[in-house]
Coordinates of N, CA and C in Angstrom, one line a residue:
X1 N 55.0 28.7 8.1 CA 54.9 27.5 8.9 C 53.4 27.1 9.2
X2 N 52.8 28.1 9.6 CA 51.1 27.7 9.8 C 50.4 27.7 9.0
X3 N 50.9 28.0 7.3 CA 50.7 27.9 5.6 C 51.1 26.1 5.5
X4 N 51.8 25.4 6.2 CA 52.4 24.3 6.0 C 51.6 23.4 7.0
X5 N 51.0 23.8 8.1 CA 50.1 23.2 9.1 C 48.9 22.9 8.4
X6 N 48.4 23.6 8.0 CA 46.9 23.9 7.4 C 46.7 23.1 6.4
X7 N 47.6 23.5 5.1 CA 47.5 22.4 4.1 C 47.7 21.2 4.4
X8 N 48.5 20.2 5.3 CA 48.7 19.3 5.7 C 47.0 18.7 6.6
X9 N 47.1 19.3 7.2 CA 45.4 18.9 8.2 C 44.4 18.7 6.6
X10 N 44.8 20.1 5.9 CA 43.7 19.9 4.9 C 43.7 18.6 4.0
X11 N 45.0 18.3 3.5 CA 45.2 17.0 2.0 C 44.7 16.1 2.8
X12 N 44.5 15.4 4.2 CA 43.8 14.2 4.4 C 42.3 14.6 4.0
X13 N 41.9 15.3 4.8 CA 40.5 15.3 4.6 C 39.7 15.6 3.0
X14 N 40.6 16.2 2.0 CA 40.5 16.0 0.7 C 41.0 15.2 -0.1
X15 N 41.1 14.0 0.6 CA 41.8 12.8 -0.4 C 40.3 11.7 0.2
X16 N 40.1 11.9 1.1 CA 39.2 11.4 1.4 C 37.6 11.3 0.3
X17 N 37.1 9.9 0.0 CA 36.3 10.1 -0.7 C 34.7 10.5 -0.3
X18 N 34.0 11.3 -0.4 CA 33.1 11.3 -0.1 C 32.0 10.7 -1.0
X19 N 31.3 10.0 -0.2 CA 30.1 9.2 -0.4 C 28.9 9.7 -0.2
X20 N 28.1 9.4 -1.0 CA 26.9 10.1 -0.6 C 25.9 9.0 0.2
X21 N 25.2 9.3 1.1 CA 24.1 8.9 2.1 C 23.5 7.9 2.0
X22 N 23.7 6.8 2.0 CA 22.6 5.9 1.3 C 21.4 5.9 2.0
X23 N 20.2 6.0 1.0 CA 19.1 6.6 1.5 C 18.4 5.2 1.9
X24 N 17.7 5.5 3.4 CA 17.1 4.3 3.3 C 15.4 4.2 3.3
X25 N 15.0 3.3 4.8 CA 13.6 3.1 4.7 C 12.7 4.4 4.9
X26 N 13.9 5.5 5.3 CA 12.4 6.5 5.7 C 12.3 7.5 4.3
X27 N 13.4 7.6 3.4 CA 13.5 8.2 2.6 C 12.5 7.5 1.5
X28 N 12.6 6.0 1.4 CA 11.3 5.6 0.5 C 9.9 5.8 0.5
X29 N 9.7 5.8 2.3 CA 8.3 5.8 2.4 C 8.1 7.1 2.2
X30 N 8.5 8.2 2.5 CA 8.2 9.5 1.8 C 8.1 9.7 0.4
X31 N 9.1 9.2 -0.6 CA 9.1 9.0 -1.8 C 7.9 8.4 -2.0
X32 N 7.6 7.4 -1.6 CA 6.3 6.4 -2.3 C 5.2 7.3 -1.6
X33 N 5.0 7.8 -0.9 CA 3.8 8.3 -0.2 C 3.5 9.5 -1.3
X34 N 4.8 10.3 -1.7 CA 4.3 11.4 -2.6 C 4.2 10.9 -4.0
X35 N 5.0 10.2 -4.2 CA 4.8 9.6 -5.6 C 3.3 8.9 -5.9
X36 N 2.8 8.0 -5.0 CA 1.5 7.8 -4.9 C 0.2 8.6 -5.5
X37 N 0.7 10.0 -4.0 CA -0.4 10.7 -4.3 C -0.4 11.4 -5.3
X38 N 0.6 11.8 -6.3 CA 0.5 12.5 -7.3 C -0.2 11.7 -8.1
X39 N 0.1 10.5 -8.7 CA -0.7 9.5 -9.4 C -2.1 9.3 -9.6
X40 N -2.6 9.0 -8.1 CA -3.8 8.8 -8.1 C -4.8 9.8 -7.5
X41 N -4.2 10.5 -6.7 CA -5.0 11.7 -6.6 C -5.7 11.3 -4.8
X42 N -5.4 10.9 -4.6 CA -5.9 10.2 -3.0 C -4.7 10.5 -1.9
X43 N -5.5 11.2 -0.6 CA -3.8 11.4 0.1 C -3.7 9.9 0.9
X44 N -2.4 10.2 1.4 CA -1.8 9.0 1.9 C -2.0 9.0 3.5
X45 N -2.6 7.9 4.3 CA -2.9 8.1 5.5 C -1.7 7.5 6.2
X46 N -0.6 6.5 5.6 CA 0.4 5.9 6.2 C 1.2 5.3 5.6
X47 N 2.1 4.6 6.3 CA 2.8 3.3 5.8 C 2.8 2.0 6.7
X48 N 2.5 0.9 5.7 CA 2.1 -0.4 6.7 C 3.4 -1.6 6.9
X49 N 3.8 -0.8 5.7 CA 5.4 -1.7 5.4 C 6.4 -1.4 5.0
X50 N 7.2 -1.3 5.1 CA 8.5 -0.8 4.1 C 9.6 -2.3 3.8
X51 N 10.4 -2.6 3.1 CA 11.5 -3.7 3.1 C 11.9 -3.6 1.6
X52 N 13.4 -4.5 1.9 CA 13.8 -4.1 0.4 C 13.7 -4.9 -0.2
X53 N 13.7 -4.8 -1.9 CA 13.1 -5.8 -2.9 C 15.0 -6.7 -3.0
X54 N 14.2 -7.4 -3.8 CA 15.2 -8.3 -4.7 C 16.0 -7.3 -5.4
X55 N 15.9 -6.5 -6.1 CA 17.0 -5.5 -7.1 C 17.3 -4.4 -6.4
X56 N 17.4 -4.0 -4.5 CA 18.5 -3.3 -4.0 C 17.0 -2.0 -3.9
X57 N 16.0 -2.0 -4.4 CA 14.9 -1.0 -4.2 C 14.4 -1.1 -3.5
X58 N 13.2 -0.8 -3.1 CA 12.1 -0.5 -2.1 C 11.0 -0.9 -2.3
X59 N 10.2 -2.1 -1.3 CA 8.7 -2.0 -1.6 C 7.7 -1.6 -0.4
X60 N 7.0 -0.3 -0.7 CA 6.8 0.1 0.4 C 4.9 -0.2 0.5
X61 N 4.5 -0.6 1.3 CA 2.7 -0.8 1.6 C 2.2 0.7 2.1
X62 N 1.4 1.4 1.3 CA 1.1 2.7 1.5 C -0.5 2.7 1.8
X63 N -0.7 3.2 2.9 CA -2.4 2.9 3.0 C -3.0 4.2 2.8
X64 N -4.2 4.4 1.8 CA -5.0 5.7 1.0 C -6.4 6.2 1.5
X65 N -6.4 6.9 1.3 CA -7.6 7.0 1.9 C -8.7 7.6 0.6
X66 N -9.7 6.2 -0.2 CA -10.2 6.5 -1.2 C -11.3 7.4 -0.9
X67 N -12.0 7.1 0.2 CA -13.2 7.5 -0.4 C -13.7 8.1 1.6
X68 N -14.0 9.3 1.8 CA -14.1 9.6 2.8 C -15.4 10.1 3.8
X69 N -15.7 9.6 4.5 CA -17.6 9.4 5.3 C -17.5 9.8 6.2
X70 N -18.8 10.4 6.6 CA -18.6 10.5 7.8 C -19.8 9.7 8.1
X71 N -19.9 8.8 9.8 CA -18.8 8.9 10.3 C -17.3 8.2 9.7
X72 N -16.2 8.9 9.8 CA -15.2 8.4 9.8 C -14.8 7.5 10.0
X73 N -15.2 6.4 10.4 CA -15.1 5.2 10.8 C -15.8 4.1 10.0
X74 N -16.5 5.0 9.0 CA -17.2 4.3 7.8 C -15.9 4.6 6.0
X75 N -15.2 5.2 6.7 CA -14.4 5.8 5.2 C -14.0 4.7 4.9
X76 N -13.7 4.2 3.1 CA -13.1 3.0 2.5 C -11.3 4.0 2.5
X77 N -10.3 2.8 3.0 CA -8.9 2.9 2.8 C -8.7 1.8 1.6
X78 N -7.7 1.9 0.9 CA -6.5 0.9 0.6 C -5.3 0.9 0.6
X79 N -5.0 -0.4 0.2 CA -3.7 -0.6 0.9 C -2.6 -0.6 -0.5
X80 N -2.0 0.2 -1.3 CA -0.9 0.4 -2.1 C 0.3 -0.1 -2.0
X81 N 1.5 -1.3 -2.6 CA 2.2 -1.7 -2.6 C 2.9 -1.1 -4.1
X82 N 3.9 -0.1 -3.4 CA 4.8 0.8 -4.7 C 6.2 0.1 -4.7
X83 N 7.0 0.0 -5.5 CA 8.0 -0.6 -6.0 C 8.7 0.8 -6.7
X84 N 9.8 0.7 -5.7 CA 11.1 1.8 -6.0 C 12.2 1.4 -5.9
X85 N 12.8 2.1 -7.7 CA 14.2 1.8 -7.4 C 15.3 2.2 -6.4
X86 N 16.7 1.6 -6.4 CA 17.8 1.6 -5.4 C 17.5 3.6 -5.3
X87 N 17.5 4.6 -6.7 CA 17.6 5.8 -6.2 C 16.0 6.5 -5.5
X88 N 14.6 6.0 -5.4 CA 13.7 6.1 -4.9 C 12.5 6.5 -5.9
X89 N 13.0 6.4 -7.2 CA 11.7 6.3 -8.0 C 10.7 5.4 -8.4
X90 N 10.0 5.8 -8.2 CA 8.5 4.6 -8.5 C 8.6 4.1 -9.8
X91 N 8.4 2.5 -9.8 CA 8.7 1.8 -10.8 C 7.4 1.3 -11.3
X92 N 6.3 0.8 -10.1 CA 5.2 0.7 -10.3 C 4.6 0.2 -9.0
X93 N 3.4 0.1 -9.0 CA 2.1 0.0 -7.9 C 1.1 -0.5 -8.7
X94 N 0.7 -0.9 -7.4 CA -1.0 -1.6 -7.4 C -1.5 -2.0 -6.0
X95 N -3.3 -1.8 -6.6 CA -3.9 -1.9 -5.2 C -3.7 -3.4 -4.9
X96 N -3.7 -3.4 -3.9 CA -3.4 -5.1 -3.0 C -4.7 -5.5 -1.8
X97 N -5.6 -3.9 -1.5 CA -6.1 -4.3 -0.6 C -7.4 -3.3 -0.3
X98 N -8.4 -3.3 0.0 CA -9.6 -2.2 0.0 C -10.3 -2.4 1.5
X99 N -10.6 -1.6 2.4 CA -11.1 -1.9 3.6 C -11.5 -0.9 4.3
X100 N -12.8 -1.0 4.9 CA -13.5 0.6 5.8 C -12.6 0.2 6.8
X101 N -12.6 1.9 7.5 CA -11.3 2.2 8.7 C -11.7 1.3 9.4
X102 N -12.7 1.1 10.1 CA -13.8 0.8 11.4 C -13.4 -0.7 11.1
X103 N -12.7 -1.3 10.1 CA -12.9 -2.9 10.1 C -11.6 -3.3 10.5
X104 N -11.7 -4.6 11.5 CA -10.3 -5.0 12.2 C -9.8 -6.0 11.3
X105 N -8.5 -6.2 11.2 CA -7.6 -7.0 10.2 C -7.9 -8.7 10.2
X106 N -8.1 -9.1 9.4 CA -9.0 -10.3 9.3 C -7.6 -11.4 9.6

């Protein structure tokens, strides 16, 4: 009888489909942030944007840090816009933007 309990509790829960996670904005900007830096060789100091594209992927604004000074406040950043698909692979990038830390957003 408790062989007839069990399996019973059990067939819903395995009839049940499972789905997997749909991954969203935090999982791309991680994605794009390492995908990035493997590429070009510059680490990643943030994310300025994330939203999703037209084809269900990711475009995420990655800001780099090219070239580093001190003071620190003199280092050149740029600003990286990567394009990933719906599963989080980088489809392609380009720089969009070049700017010392120290300078305020125009």
């Amino acid at each position: 009888m408790a062989d007839q309990r069990s399996a019973r509790a059990a067939s819903p829960a395995r009839a049940r489909k499972k789905t997997a996670p749909r991954k969203g904005p935090e999982h791309a900007a991680r994605a794009a942030c390492q995908s990035l830096e493997g590429l070009i060789g510059h680490p990643a100091e943030g994310v300025s944007a994330v939203r999703r594209s037209d084809d269900d992927g990711w475009c995420v604004v990655v800001d780099v840090l090219e070239v580093p000074r001190i003071p620190d406040t003199t280092s050149l950043l740029a600003s990286y816009e990567v394009q990933l698909d719906r599963a989080g692979e980088l489809q392609e990038y380009r720089r969009v933007r070049r700017y010392r830390r120290g300078a305020a957003d125009e």
